Structure formats: C-alpha cells, structure tokens
Coordinates of C-alpha atoms in Angstrom, one line a residue:
M1 CA 15.1 41.3 -11.7
N2 CA 17.6 43.6 -9.8
I3 CA 17.0 45.1 -6.4
H4 CA 16.2 48.5 -8.0
C5 CA 13.4 47.0 -10.1
I6 CA 12.0 45.1 -7.1
L7 CA 11.9 48.3 -5.1
S8 CA 10.2 50.2 -7.9
V9 CA 7.6 47.5 -8.3
C10 CA 7.0 47.5 -4.5
A11 CA 6.7 51.3 -4.5
L12 CA 4.2 51.2 -7.3
A13 CA 2.1 48.6 -5.6
L14 CA 2.0 50.7 -2.4
Q15 CA 0.9 53.7 -4.4
I16 CA -1.9 51.7 -6.0
L17 CA -2.9 50.3 -2.6
A18 CA -2.9 53.8 -1.1
A19 CA -5.0 55.2 -3.9
A20 CA -7.6 52.4 -3.5
A21 CA -7.7 52.7 0.3
A22 CA -11.2 53.6 1.6
S23 CA -12.1 55.7 4.6
F24 CA -14.9 54.2 6.7
S25 CA -16.4 55.8 9.7
Y26 CA -19.8 56.9 11.1
N27 CA -21.5 59.9 12.6
N28 CA -24.7 60.0 14.7
S29 CA -26.9 59.0 11.9
H30 CA -25.0 57.4 9.1
F31 CA -22.1 55.1 8.2
L32 CA -19.7 57.0 6.0
L33 CA -17.6 55.6 3.2
D34 CA -15.1 58.1 1.9
G35 CA -17.3 60.8 3.5
H36 CA -20.5 59.7 1.8
P37 CA -23.5 58.1 3.6
L38 CA -23.6 54.3 3.2
Q39 CA -26.7 52.2 4.1
I40 CA -25.3 48.7 4.7
L41 CA -27.6 46.1 3.1
G42 CA -26.0 43.0 4.4
G43 CA -26.6 39.3 4.6
Q44 CA -24.6 36.5 6.3
I45 CA -22.7 33.8 4.6
D46 CA -20.2 31.8 6.6
P47 CA -17.6 30.6 4.2
Q48 CA -16.6 27.6 6.3
R49 CA -20.2 26.3 5.9
V50 CA -20.1 26.4 2.1
P51 CA -17.9 24.4 -0.3
R52 CA -15.1 26.6 -1.6
E53 CA -16.2 25.8 -5.2
Y54 CA -19.5 27.5 -4.5
W55 CA -18.3 30.7 -2.7
E56 CA -18.5 32.8 -5.8
H57 CA -22.0 31.7 -6.7
R58 CA -23.3 32.5 -3.3
I59 CA -21.7 36.0 -3.4
V60 CA -23.1 36.7 -6.8
M61 CA -26.6 35.6 -5.6
A62 CA -26.3 38.1 -2.7
K63 CA -25.5 40.9 -5.1
A64 CA -28.3 39.9 -7.4
M65 CA -30.7 40.2 -4.4
G66 CA -29.6 43.8 -3.9
L67 CA -27.2 43.3 -1.0
N68 CA -24.0 45.4 -0.8
T69 CA -22.3 43.8 2.1
I70 CA -21.4 40.2 3.2
F71 CA -21.4 39.5 7.0
Y72 CA -19.7 36.3 8.1
Y73 CA -18.5 34.4 11.1
V74 CA -15.0 32.8 11.2
F75 CA -14.6 29.6 13.2
W76 CA -11.4 29.6 15.3
N77 CA -11.4 25.8 15.8
E78 CA -11.2 25.2 12.1
F79 CA -8.4 27.7 11.5
Q80 CA -6.3 26.5 14.4
P81 CA -7.0 22.8 15.1
A82 CA -4.0 22.5 17.3
P83 CA -2.0 25.0 19.4
D84 CA 0.9 24.9 17.0
K85 CA -1.0 24.4 13.7
F86 CA -3.0 26.8 11.5
D87 CA -4.9 25.8 8.4
F88 CA -6.0 28.3 5.8
A89 CA -6.6 25.9 2.9
G90 CA -9.8 24.8 1.3
M91 CA -12.9 26.1 3.1
N92 CA -10.5 27.9 5.4
D93 CA -9.0 30.0 2.7
I94 CA -10.4 33.2 4.0
A95 CA -8.2 35.4 1.9
Y96 CA -9.6 33.9 -1.3
F97 CA -13.1 34.5 0.0
H98 CA -12.4 38.2 0.4
H99 CA -10.8 38.3 -3.0
L100 CA -14.2 37.1 -4.4
V101 CA -16.1 39.6 -2.3
Q102 CA -13.9 42.4 -3.6
K103 CA -14.1 41.1 -7.2
H104 CA -17.8 41.5 -7.2
E105 CA -17.6 45.0 -5.6
L106 CA -19.2 44.2 -2.3
H107 CA -18.2 45.2 1.2
A108 CA -17.5 42.8 4.1
V109 CA -18.1 42.8 7.9
L110 CA -15.9 40.4 9.8
R111 CA -17.6 38.8 12.8
L112 CA -14.4 37.7 14.5
G113 CA -15.6 37.0 18.1
P114 CA -13.5 35.0 18.8
Y115 CA -16.6 33.5 20.5
V116 CA -19.3 33.5 17.7
C117 CA -22.0 31.1 18.8
G118 CA -23.5 30.4 15.4
E119 CA -24.8 27.0 16.4
H120 CA -21.2 25.9 15.8
E121 CA -19.1 23.4 17.8
W122 CA -18.3 25.3 21.1
G123 CA -19.2 28.6 19.5
G124 CA -16.0 28.4 17.5
F125 CA -13.6 27.7 20.3
P126 CA -11.0 25.0 19.6
S127 CA -11.3 22.0 21.8
W128 CA -7.6 22.2 22.8
L129 CA -8.4 25.2 25.0
S130 CA -9.7 22.7 27.5
T131 CA -6.1 21.3 27.9
V132 CA -4.5 24.7 28.8
P133 CA -3.9 25.0 32.6
A134 CA -6.1 27.6 34.3
M135 CA -8.0 28.3 31.1
A136 CA -11.3 30.1 31.4
V137 CA -13.1 31.0 28.1
R138 CA -15.0 34.2 27.7
Q139 CA -13.5 35.6 30.9
N140 CA -10.7 38.0 31.9
N141 CA -8.2 35.2 32.0
E142 CA -4.5 35.4 31.1
P143 CA -4.3 31.9 29.4
F144 CA -7.4 32.7 27.4
F145 CA -6.0 36.1 26.2
N146 CA -2.6 34.5 25.3
A147 CA -4.4 32.1 23.1
V148 CA -6.7 34.7 21.6
D149 CA -3.8 37.1 20.9
H150 CA -1.9 34.3 19.0
Y151 CA -5.0 33.5 16.9
V152 CA -6.0 37.0 16.1
A153 CA -2.5 38.0 15.1
R154 CA -2.3 35.1 12.7
L155 CA -5.8 35.8 11.3
A156 CA -4.9 39.5 10.8
Q157 CA -1.9 38.4 8.7
E158 CA -4.3 36.7 6.3
L159 CA -6.8 39.5 6.2
S160 CA -4.6 42.7 6.3
P161 CA -4.7 43.2 2.5
Y162 CA -8.5 43.1 2.6
L163 CA -9.1 45.8 5.2
A164 CA -10.7 49.0 3.9
K165 CA -7.8 51.1 5.0
N166 CA -5.6 48.9 2.7
G167 CA -8.0 49.0 -0.2
G168 CA -10.0 45.9 0.7
P169 CA -13.7 45.2 1.4
I170 CA -13.6 44.8 5.2
L171 CA -15.4 47.8 6.7
M172 CA -15.8 46.6 10.3
V173 CA -14.8 43.9 12.8
Q174 CA -17.1 42.6 15.4
V175 CA -15.9 42.2 19.0
E176 CA -17.3 39.2 21.0
N177 CA -20.9 38.2 20.3
E178 CA -24.0 38.7 22.4
Y179 CA -21.8 39.0 25.6
G180 CA -24.7 40.7 27.3
S181 CA -26.4 37.3 27.4
C182 CA -23.4 35.8 29.2
G183 CA -21.8 38.1 31.7
T184 CA -21.1 41.5 33.1
D185 CA -17.3 41.8 33.1
H186 CA -16.5 44.9 31.3
N187 CA -12.8 44.4 32.0
Y188 CA -13.0 41.3 29.9
T189 CA -14.7 43.0 26.9
T190 CA -12.4 46.0 27.2
A191 CA -9.3 43.8 27.2
L192 CA -10.6 41.7 24.3
T193 CA -11.3 44.9 22.3
A194 CA -7.7 46.0 22.9
V195 CA -6.4 42.7 21.5
I196 CA -8.4 43.0 18.4
N197 CA -7.7 46.7 17.9
R198 CA -3.9 45.9 18.2
H199 CA -4.0 43.6 15.3
F200 CA -6.7 45.3 13.2
N201 CA -5.6 48.8 14.1
G202 CA -7.5 51.5 12.1
T203 CA -10.5 49.3 11.4
T204 CA -13.9 50.3 12.8
L205 CA -15.0 47.9 15.7
Y206 CA -18.5 47.2 16.9
T207 CA -20.3 44.7 19.2
N208 CA -23.8 43.3 19.2
N209 CA -26.4 42.4 21.8
A210 CA -30.0 41.6 22.1
G211 CA -32.0 44.9 21.9
E212 CA -33.1 45.1 25.5
K213 CA -31.8 47.4 28.3
M214 CA -30.4 44.6 30.5
Y215 CA -28.4 43.0 27.6
L216 CA -27.2 46.4 26.4
Q217 CA -25.8 47.3 29.8
R218 CA -24.1 44.0 30.3
G219 CA -22.6 43.7 26.9
Q220 CA -21.5 47.3 26.1
V221 CA -17.9 48.1 25.3
Q222 CA -16.8 51.6 26.0
G223 CA -15.6 53.4 23.0
I224 CA -17.1 51.2 20.2
L225 CA -20.4 51.0 18.5
E226 CA -23.1 48.7 20.0
E227 CA -25.8 47.4 17.7
P228 CA -29.0 45.3 18.4
E229 CA -30.2 42.0 17.0
G230 CA -33.5 40.2 17.0
Q231 CA -36.6 39.6 15.0
D232 CA -38.8 42.8 15.2
P233 CA -36.9 46.0 14.3
R234 CA -39.7 48.4 15.2
P235 CA -38.8 48.6 18.9
W236 CA -35.2 49.5 18.0
N237 CA -35.8 53.2 18.0
A238 CA -36.5 52.9 21.7
F239 CA -33.4 50.7 21.9
N240 CA -31.5 53.5 20.2
A241 CA -32.4 56.0 23.0
T242 CA -31.5 53.5 25.6
R243 CA -28.2 52.8 23.9
M244 CA -27.2 56.5 24.0
W245 CA -28.1 56.6 27.7
V246 CA -26.2 53.5 28.6
N247 CA -23.2 54.0 26.5
P248 CA -22.6 57.6 25.1
D249 CA -19.6 56.3 23.1
S250 CA -22.0 54.2 21.2
Q251 CA -23.7 57.0 19.4
G252 CA -24.0 56.2 15.7
P253 CA -26.3 54.8 13.0
L254 CA -28.8 52.1 13.9
M255 CA -28.1 48.7 12.4
A256 CA -29.9 45.4 12.8
A257 CA -26.8 43.4 13.5
E258 CA -28.9 40.2 13.0
Y259 CA -32.3 40.3 11.5
H260 CA -33.7 36.8 11.9
I261 CA -35.7 35.5 9.0
A262 CA -36.3 32.2 10.7
Y263 CA -34.2 30.1 13.1
T264 CA -31.9 27.1 13.4
D265 CA -33.0 23.5 13.7
S266 CA -32.2 20.8 16.3
W267 CA -32.4 17.1 16.2
G268 CA -35.6 15.8 17.7
T269 CA -37.5 19.1 17.8
Q270 CA -41.2 18.6 18.2
K271 CA -42.3 20.4 15.0
N272 CA -42.0 18.8 11.6
H273 CA -41.1 22.1 9.9
H274 CA -37.5 22.9 9.7
T275 CA -37.8 26.6 10.8
P276 CA -39.6 26.3 14.2
T277 CA -39.8 30.1 14.8
E278 CA -40.6 31.1 11.2
K279 CA -42.4 34.4 10.7
S280 CA -45.0 34.9 8.1
I281 CA -43.8 36.2 4.7
E282 CA -45.9 39.3 5.2
T283 CA -44.2 40.1 8.5
I284 CA -40.8 39.7 6.9
R285 CA -41.9 42.0 4.1
E286 CA -43.1 44.7 6.6
D287 CA -40.0 44.4 8.7
M288 CA -37.6 44.8 5.8
E289 CA -39.6 47.6 4.3
Y290 CA -39.4 49.4 7.6
L291 CA -35.6 49.0 7.7
L292 CA -35.2 50.2 4.2
V293 CA -37.5 53.2 4.4
N294 CA -36.0 54.4 7.7
N295 CA -32.5 54.1 6.2
H296 CA -31.4 51.6 8.8
S297 CA -28.5 49.2 7.9
F298 CA -29.0 45.5 8.5
N299 CA -27.6 42.0 8.3
I300 CA -30.0 39.3 7.3
Y301 CA -29.2 36.3 9.4
M302 CA -28.8 34.1 7.5
F303 CA -28.8 35.1 3.8
H304 CA -27.4 31.6 3.1
G305 CA -27.0 29.2 6.0
G306 CA -25.0 26.4 4.4
T307 CA -24.1 23.1 6.2
N308 CA -22.5 22.0 9.5
W309 CA -20.1 19.6 7.7
G310 CA -18.7 16.6 9.5
F311 CA -19.1 17.0 13.2
Q312 CA -19.1 20.9 13.3
N313 CA -22.6 21.3 14.7
G314 CA -23.0 22.9 18.1
A315 CA -25.6 22.1 20.7
S316 CA -27.6 23.7 23.4
V317 CA -28.7 22.7 26.9
S318 CA -32.1 23.1 28.3
S319 CA -32.2 22.1 32.0
T320 CA -29.9 19.1 31.7
V321 CA -31.0 17.9 28.3
L322 CA -28.4 18.3 25.4
T323 CA -30.0 19.4 22.1
P324 CA -27.7 19.0 19.1
S325 CA -28.1 21.2 16.1
T326 CA -28.8 19.5 12.8
T327 CA -26.3 19.0 10.0
S328 CA -28.3 21.3 7.8
Y329 CA -27.9 25.0 8.6
D330 CA -30.6 25.9 6.0
Y331 CA -32.1 28.4 8.5
G332 CA -35.1 29.1 6.3
A333 CA -32.8 31.6 4.5
P334 CA -33.5 33.5 1.3
L335 CA -30.9 31.2 -0.3
D336 CA -31.5 27.6 0.8
E337 CA -28.8 25.1 1.9
S338 CA -28.2 24.1 -1.8
G339 CA -27.9 27.7 -2.9
R340 CA -31.3 27.9 -4.6
T341 CA -33.7 30.8 -4.2
T342 CA -36.7 30.7 -1.9
P343 CA -39.8 32.9 -2.2
I344 CA -38.4 35.3 0.4
Y345 CA -35.4 35.9 -1.8
H346 CA -37.6 37.3 -4.6
I347 CA -39.7 39.4 -2.2
L348 CA -36.6 41.0 -0.7
R349 CA -35.1 41.6 -4.1
D350 CA -38.2 43.3 -5.2
L351 CA -38.2 45.5 -2.1
I352 CA -34.6 46.5 -2.5
S353 CA -35.0 47.2 -6.2
K354 CA -38.0 49.5 -5.5
R355 CA -36.1 51.3 -2.8
S356 CA -33.3 52.2 -5.2
A357 CA -35.9 54.1 -7.2
G358 CA -34.2 53.5 -10.5
K359 CA -30.8 54.7 -9.2
E360 CA -29.4 51.2 -9.6
V361 CA -30.4 48.2 -11.7
L362 CA -29.9 44.9 -9.9
P363 CA -27.9 42.2 -11.7
D364 CA -29.8 39.4 -13.3
I365 CA -30.2 36.3 -11.1
P366 CA -28.0 33.5 -12.4
A367 CA -29.8 30.5 -13.8
E368 CA -30.1 27.7 -11.3
A369 CA -28.2 24.5 -12.3
P370 CA -30.7 21.5 -12.1
M371 CA -30.5 19.1 -9.2
I372 CA -29.9 15.5 -10.2
P373 CA -31.6 12.3 -9.0
I374 CA -29.6 9.3 -8.2
P375 CA -31.5 6.0 -8.5
D376 CA -31.6 3.6 -5.6
F377 CA -28.3 1.9 -5.0
K378 CA -27.2 -0.7 -2.5
L379 CA -24.6 -0.7 0.3
K380 CA -23.2 -3.8 2.0
P381 CA -21.8 -4.1 5.4
I382 CA -18.0 -4.5 5.7
G383 CA -18.1 -5.1 9.5
P384 CA -18.9 -3.8 12.9
L385 CA -17.1 -0.6 14.0
L386 CA -15.8 -2.3 17.1
N387 CA -13.9 -4.7 14.8
L388 CA -12.4 -1.8 12.8
L389 CA -10.6 0.0 15.6
P390 CA -7.6 2.2 14.9
P391 CA -4.2 0.6 15.5
V392 CA -3.1 3.2 18.0
H393 CA -4.7 3.3 21.4
H394 CA -3.9 4.4 24.9
Q395 CA -3.9 2.6 28.3
S396 CA -5.0 4.3 31.4
K397 CA -6.0 3.3 34.9
S398 CA -9.1 5.7 34.6
P399 CA -10.9 7.0 31.6
M400 CA -9.5 10.2 30.1
N401 CA -11.5 12.8 28.0
M402 CA -11.0 13.3 24.3
E403 CA -9.0 16.5 24.5
V404 CA -6.1 14.7 26.4
F405 CA -5.4 12.8 23.2
G406 CA -5.6 15.8 20.9
Q407 CA -9.1 14.8 19.7
S408 CA -11.9 17.3 19.0
T409 CA -14.8 15.5 17.5
G410 CA -16.1 12.1 16.4
F411 CA -16.1 9.1 18.6
I412 CA -14.0 7.6 21.4
L413 CA -14.1 4.0 22.7
Y414 CA -13.4 3.0 26.3
R415 CA -12.7 -0.8 26.7
S416 CA -12.1 -2.7 29.8
N417 CA -11.7 -6.4 30.4
V418 CA -13.0 -6.6 33.9
S419 CA -11.2 -8.7 36.5
T420 CA -14.1 -9.3 38.9
S421 CA -17.9 -9.3 38.8
Y422 CA -20.0 -6.1 38.9
N423 CA -23.8 -5.7 39.2
G424 CA -25.9 -2.6 39.2
T425 CA -26.5 0.8 37.6
L426 CA -23.8 2.0 35.2
K427 CA -22.5 5.6 35.8
A428 CA -20.0 6.9 33.2
G429 CA -18.2 10.0 34.5
D430 CA -19.4 13.1 36.3
K431 CA -22.6 13.4 34.1
P432 CA -24.0 12.4 30.8
R433 CA -22.2 14.7 28.4
D434 CA -23.2 13.0 25.1
R435 CA -24.4 9.7 23.9
I436 CA -22.8 6.5 25.2
M437 CA -23.5 3.1 23.6
V438 CA -22.8 0.2 26.0
F439 CA -21.7 -3.3 24.9
I440 CA -20.8 -6.4 26.8
N441 CA -18.7 -8.9 24.9
G442 CA -19.7 -7.1 21.7
K443 CA -23.4 -7.3 22.4
F444 CA -25.4 -4.1 22.7
N445 CA -26.6 -3.5 26.2
G446 CA -28.1 0.0 26.4
I447 CA -27.6 3.7 25.9
I448 CA -26.8 6.7 28.2
D449 CA -28.1 9.6 26.3
A450 CA -27.7 13.3 27.4
A451 CA -30.2 14.2 24.7
Q452 CA -33.1 12.4 26.5
Q453 CA -35.2 14.1 29.1
N454 CA -35.5 11.0 31.3
P455 CA -32.9 8.5 30.2
K456 CA -33.5 5.0 31.4
P457 CA -30.7 3.8 33.7
V458 CA -28.5 1.1 32.2
Q459 CA -28.2 -2.0 34.4
L460 CA -25.2 -4.2 34.0
Q461 CA -24.2 -7.7 35.1
L462 CA -20.6 -8.2 34.5
K463 CA -18.6 -11.4 35.1
S464 CA -14.9 -11.7 35.5
R465 CA -13.2 -11.5 32.0
D466 CA -16.2 -9.9 30.4
R467 CA -15.3 -7.1 28.0
L468 CA -17.1 -3.8 28.6
D469 CA -17.1 -1.3 25.7
L470 CA -18.4 2.3 26.1
L471 CA -18.6 4.0 22.7
V472 CA -19.0 7.8 23.1
E473 CA -20.2 10.1 20.4
N474 CA -19.5 13.8 20.7
L475 CA -22.9 15.2 19.7
G476 CA -21.5 18.8 19.6
R477 CA -20.1 21.1 22.2
V478 CA -22.5 23.6 23.7
N479 CA -22.3 26.8 21.7
W480 CA -24.5 29.1 23.8
G481 CA -25.3 29.7 27.5
C482 CA -23.0 30.7 30.4
P483 CA -21.7 29.1 32.5
T484 CA -22.9 25.8 30.8
M485 CA -20.6 26.3 27.9
F486 CA -17.5 26.9 30.0
D487 CA -16.6 23.2 30.5
Q488 CA -17.0 21.3 27.3
R489 CA -14.6 18.4 27.7
K490 CA -15.9 15.4 25.7
G491 CA -15.8 11.7 26.2
I492 CA -15.8 10.4 29.8
V493 CA -14.8 12.8 32.6
G494 CA -14.4 11.0 35.9
N495 CA -14.7 7.4 36.9
V496 CA -16.9 4.6 35.5
T497 CA -18.8 2.7 38.2
V498 CA -21.2 -0.2 38.2
G499 CA -23.3 -0.5 41.4
G500 CA -21.0 2.1 42.9
K501 CA -17.8 0.1 42.3
I502 CA -15.1 1.7 40.2
I503 CA -13.9 -0.1 37.1
Q504 CA -10.3 0.5 36.3
D505 CA -7.7 -0.4 33.6
W506 CA -8.9 0.9 30.2
D507 CA -7.8 0.7 26.6
I508 CA -8.9 4.0 25.0
Y509 CA -9.3 4.3 21.2
P510 CA -9.7 7.8 19.8
M511 CA -11.8 7.7 16.6
P512 CA -12.2 11.2 15.1
L513 CA -13.6 9.7 11.9
A514 CA -12.9 12.8 9.8
N515 CA -12.3 10.1 7.1
P516 CA -14.2 6.8 6.8
P517 CA -12.8 3.8 8.6
R518 CA -10.8 1.6 6.2
G519 CA -10.0 -2.1 6.2
S520 CA -12.2 -5.1 6.4
A521 CA -13.7 -7.1 9.2
S522 CA -16.0 -10.1 9.4
P523 CA -19.4 -8.7 8.6
D524 CA -21.1 -10.6 11.5
R525 CA -24.7 -10.1 12.2
A526 CA -24.4 -8.4 15.6
A527 CA -26.5 -5.3 16.2
G528 CA -24.9 -2.0 16.8
P529 CA -22.5 0.3 14.8
V530 CA -21.7 -1.2 11.4
I531 CA -19.8 0.3 8.5
Y532 CA -21.5 0.0 5.1
E533 CA -19.9 0.6 1.7
G534 CA -21.3 1.1 -1.8
V535 CA -20.7 2.6 -5.2
F536 CA -23.1 4.5 -7.5
E537 CA -22.5 5.5 -11.1
L538 CA -23.2 9.0 -12.5
A539 CA -23.3 10.1 -16.1
K540 CA -23.3 13.7 -15.0
T541 CA -22.8 15.5 -11.8
G542 CA -24.9 18.0 -9.9
D543 CA -26.3 18.8 -6.5
T544 CA -28.7 16.3 -4.9
F545 CA -30.2 15.4 -1.5
L546 CA -29.1 12.0 -0.1
E547 CA -32.0 10.0 1.3
L548 CA -31.5 7.0 3.5
P549 CA -34.8 5.1 3.8
G550 CA -34.9 2.8 6.7
W551 CA -31.7 4.0 8.3
T552 CA -31.6 5.2 11.9
R553 CA -28.7 7.4 12.7
G554 CA -25.0 7.8 11.8
V555 CA -22.5 9.5 9.5
V556 CA -22.0 9.6 5.7
W557 CA -18.9 10.0 3.6
V558 CA -19.0 10.4 -0.2
N559 CA -15.7 10.2 -2.1
G560 CA -14.1 10.9 1.3
A561 CA -16.0 14.0 2.2
N562 CA -17.8 13.9 5.5
L563 CA -21.4 15.1 4.8
G564 CA -22.3 15.0 8.5
R565 CA -24.8 13.2 10.7
Y566 CA -28.2 11.8 9.9
W567 CA -30.9 10.9 12.4
N568 CA -34.4 9.8 11.6
V569 CA -35.9 11.6 14.5
G570 CA -35.8 14.7 12.2
P571 CA -36.7 17.3 11.4
Q572 CA -33.9 16.8 8.8
Q573 CA -34.5 13.7 6.7
S574 CA -31.9 14.1 4.0
L575 CA -28.3 15.3 3.6
Y576 CA -27.2 17.9 1.1
L577 CA -24.7 16.4 -1.3
P578 CA -23.0 19.1 -3.4
G579 CA -22.2 18.3 -7.0
C580 CA -18.6 19.5 -6.5
Y581 CA -18.1 16.4 -4.3
L582 CA -19.2 14.1 -7.1
R583 CA -17.6 12.8 -10.2
R584 CA -18.7 11.2 -13.4
G585 CA -18.4 7.4 -13.3
P586 CA -18.1 5.5 -10.0
N587 CA -18.6 7.3 -6.7
E588 CA -17.7 5.8 -3.4
I589 CA -20.0 6.0 -0.3
Q590 CA -19.4 4.8 3.3
I591 CA -22.0 5.0 6.0
L592 CA -21.6 4.4 9.7
E593 CA -25.0 3.2 10.9
L594 CA -25.0 3.3 14.6
E595 CA -28.1 1.3 15.2
S596 CA -27.9 -1.5 12.6
E597 CA -30.4 -4.3 12.9
P598 CA -28.7 -7.7 12.9
A599 CA -30.9 -9.2 10.2
Q600 CA -30.0 -6.6 7.5
T601 CA -27.3 -7.6 5.1
S602 CA -27.7 -4.7 2.7
R603 CA -29.3 -1.3 2.7
T604 CA -30.5 1.2 0.1
A605 CA -29.8 4.9 -0.5
R606 CA -30.8 7.4 -3.2
G607 CA -30.5 11.0 -4.4
V608 CA -33.6 13.2 -4.8
T609 CA -34.1 16.7 -6.2
V610 CA -36.7 17.9 -3.7
R611 CA -36.0 17.3 0.0
K612 CA -38.6 16.5 2.7
W613 CA -38.6 17.6 6.3
G614 CA -40.3 16.0 9.2
R615 CA -40.1 13.5 12.0
S616 CA -39.8 9.8 11.3
V617 CA -39.8 8.5 14.9
A618 CA -39.8 9.9 18.4
M619 CA -36.6 10.1 20.3

C-alpha cells in the first residue's frame, strides 16, 4: 500500500471516530449524553478479579439485569509490577475489556484512583513505591507524583481510544477514592486531579466520599463533581444540600457512587455468614426502588465481586491486629463469585424492567453452565518447603524487607546459623507485620502472628551452630486507613533479637511463589510447611469449588494458576476453581500446606457444585 492510500485510510478512520464521538457532561440535575438526560444504572466489575475468558459473560449478565454502565477499579500494582515494567496482557488487558463493554453497547466509568482501596493489596499501590527515596503515598509528595504521572500516562495510552470523546464507552474517570476518610490536604487532591486531567483531557472527572459533612469537606476537589457512597440512599438528599454548600463547583446530578449490597469478608471473622453486614432483601428492594424512582444514578458495589487471585488480597488493621481479606471477593453480590445469579439479581432485574415501563425490553438471561463435581482425589507430599528453597539467595548482616529484593507478595525466609547461645523472647523487627513461622534446626518452634489479638510470645533456647529459620508470609498489605497504610514494607523491618541480643548474619530467600515450587525433596515427616502434589482426571470441564477437608491453611495451584489462600478459620471454606483453568484428561494440582501434621503421608481434595461458608476452628 502506498503512502497516499495509507493517509486516505487514516483520514477515513479519523472521520469515523469523530462521527462516533460522544459528548458527555452534566447540569444541576442530570448527566447528559449528547445533550440528552442519562440515568446511570451501574454495577462494579473489576476485570483483574475475573478470568479474561469470562469477561464477556459477566458484561452480558450486567446488561441482562438492566444495567447500562460498568464501573471498575484498576490495580496499579498489577499493571506496573516494577518501575520499568508494564504488563497489559491476560487479566491486565484493559483495552480488550473496554472493547467488550463497547461491543455490548454499555458505558464505562473508570475508577482510576490511583489509590482505590477495594480490599486489594495496598489499595492498588505497587510495593516498589516503598523503595523510592522520600516516597510518601497519598500525600503532596514529588516522588509520589512522579510515579503517578508515569503510570497514568501509560494507562491513558491504553485507554485513549475508549474515551467517550474518541467514540468509546468511558464517560467519567474517578480521582482518588474516599480521601475524606484519610486526610485534609486539598493541595494533594488538586495536584492529583491536574495529573489525571493532563492525560485524560476532555473526560469528565469526579470523586467520591462517604455521605457525611466531615468527609465531604475533607475529600472535596474544587472544580469536579463529588458523589456520596454508602448503604442507605435516603439521607443523600440532605447530603446534596450540604455538598452544594461545601463545594459549589460540585453542583450536579446525585449519584450513589457505591451502593453497598453487602460487604467484604475477612479471615477469622466471628460470623459464619460470608456477608457480615448484609441487609435484608426487602431493604435492598426499597433502596433501589428509591434510587430508580427519584432518577438518581448509582453504582452497585459489587455487581460481581470476583476473586483475589494469588496473593492480591488486602488487609485492614483494627488497633494493632491485622485482618486479611479472604481470597473470595464474592461480596454477596447479585452475581456470585462463580458468575451465577443470586436472588437479589432477579429482584433488581424486575425493578429495572418495571421502571423502564415498556420502553426497553431487557435481554434474556444467558443459560447458566452447570458446575461440575470432582470426586475425591489424593495428594502426596513431595517435601518440606524449607528443603525446596530457590537457588538464589542473599546474604546480609541484618534482615532486609521484601521490597529490597524486588519482591511484592508471597513468602520470604530468613536463615541464620547462630555462632553463640541465645535464650529468651524472640522479637522479629520493629513490630509484627504478618505471620512468622519459627523453626530451630527444621523443627517448628512457634508463631508470631499479627492477626492475633494477644499473640503468645515465642521463647527460644538457641545453642551455638543451631539453625534459626523465620518464614514470613505476607498476609496482604493494608488497603485502608491513614496513616496505618503509609508504611507497608513486608518481611522483617529491623533487627531480630532473642532475650534482647541481636542475631546477625542472615541468608535471605525470597519466595514469591507466583508459581508452585518445583523439584523434589525427601518427604520427611517433620511438621510445618509441606508441598503436596496430585493429579485428577476430568472427562469434561466446568466451574467447581475446591474443598480441602482436614487441611489447615496454605496456597493452591491448579495447572499452574494460583487460586489463592485457604484457611480453615473461615468464613471461606472452599476456593473457586474456574472451568477455564481446567482441561480434559489429567490436571495437576500443588498445595502448600503450612501447618502439616507429621503423621500424614497423603491428603484428599475434591470439587463440589455448592459451596459452604462457616468457621471450622477458632484462630
């Protein structure tokens, strides 16, 4: 093709793009799409929590319920795992996600943040921010804004074709997230808005905060729309009056930026049910009817929660106790973790259908593919984790945190062959940041656990030439709460002491365990972390829930995919295993059981079609 033809094709493409471009704005009472009022009927689906193979199904299910807009978080740490590396493949292929949204004639609202919370690892921040000198996240800080600018610029490259002004589905971009619950620095939010506006120029920006006067005042951003979130929408008319008084620039239509159907789960919660703040179905019906009748826009958080794959769950801190979020992000949503409808889905679909008063017929709900059972199968131990260490390790006089080695998640082992005797209480670093399993000469000797209210002190007696192993599991960086979330270095930060005496000279083994450990080791009978392997055969594939009867806590990989953590304290008692991760014939499974009993030479697992929730044992 000659240069003239190329130019003609480009000119035609630009003409088509310009013709398809949409004008999105708002006045005091309505969002406006090409000058016509638009009530945003939205629901949240975070693509990085859903297998790419299932994105289209989830989008179609949203449209079938009557939604016209997909809201979604994007997780910076997954897009930019290292300062010089971006990844937009697989579940990070955000351009393809928007292609599917547009294919099905839906709108999109990008909840960019870059802090998003979302019960995600560090609220979406990449761990390497901790290694940048003078870095201060969510603050008016030059190193932070340099990193944000680099990220937002690269994200905008991916998404530019999908902005409404360019003919795409993206109507709005959210700035920050619930900043009114964190700080009061309007210079920070103004500067952040400028960064996002520079790269998404011409796109409507908004921010969201809890619908109370204090959070409104703290989180407002002059010049952009501010919207409330929460569970009960009826007080939001009062919020609206307050919003106008606090921030006149925020005049505009009222939108429930997050209408919470239920809430997230955490490991070890005291209730057996997996939605501990669940409302009654009748209350949800009344709330949604109120929003629809009063022409308020909304975002159902979550429409479909999905899964915290691998080690991507976040955590929270109450007092000094770390509370990790579960692997499941089911959220009690209209579409459950496996993509199947719940009763609330049909209630909301009926409400939206009646509201349309015959103006629009909702699409049929796609038929649900059946879940499959997997009969009991056995796994055998291949060896203790401490005998399957990576070949590369580091030597240091003092312990060093994960981020120093470019590690974000998983485990890290600190090993010292002591040169003198020690006796007394073990202290590992400045504070308990996670869960530390302690071993002397390979024998389990106790746990330091930041998730326990009153952890029992670990007492050690070490002789010269004893080997001390400290295996640290990153339970999830804190995703909410300032200033707690500001310092989220993982591993051991500070010295290790026993009886007040500092232990020096460490071999440090980073073990991200994104993939299962390979190799073989003597499957000795020692208690502690053990890798198990097995194979199960399938005549057909389909979604299932993996049950691990008698197992305690650990991590599961199926055909190399990291399904996430399990823990018998509940409330989650099974792991979602998507059919797209399975294959006909033999399927490989590896499980790291962290608290293996020495007498067990094999264990059993199975797949079930109906999951159970509850608590197995107390923490």
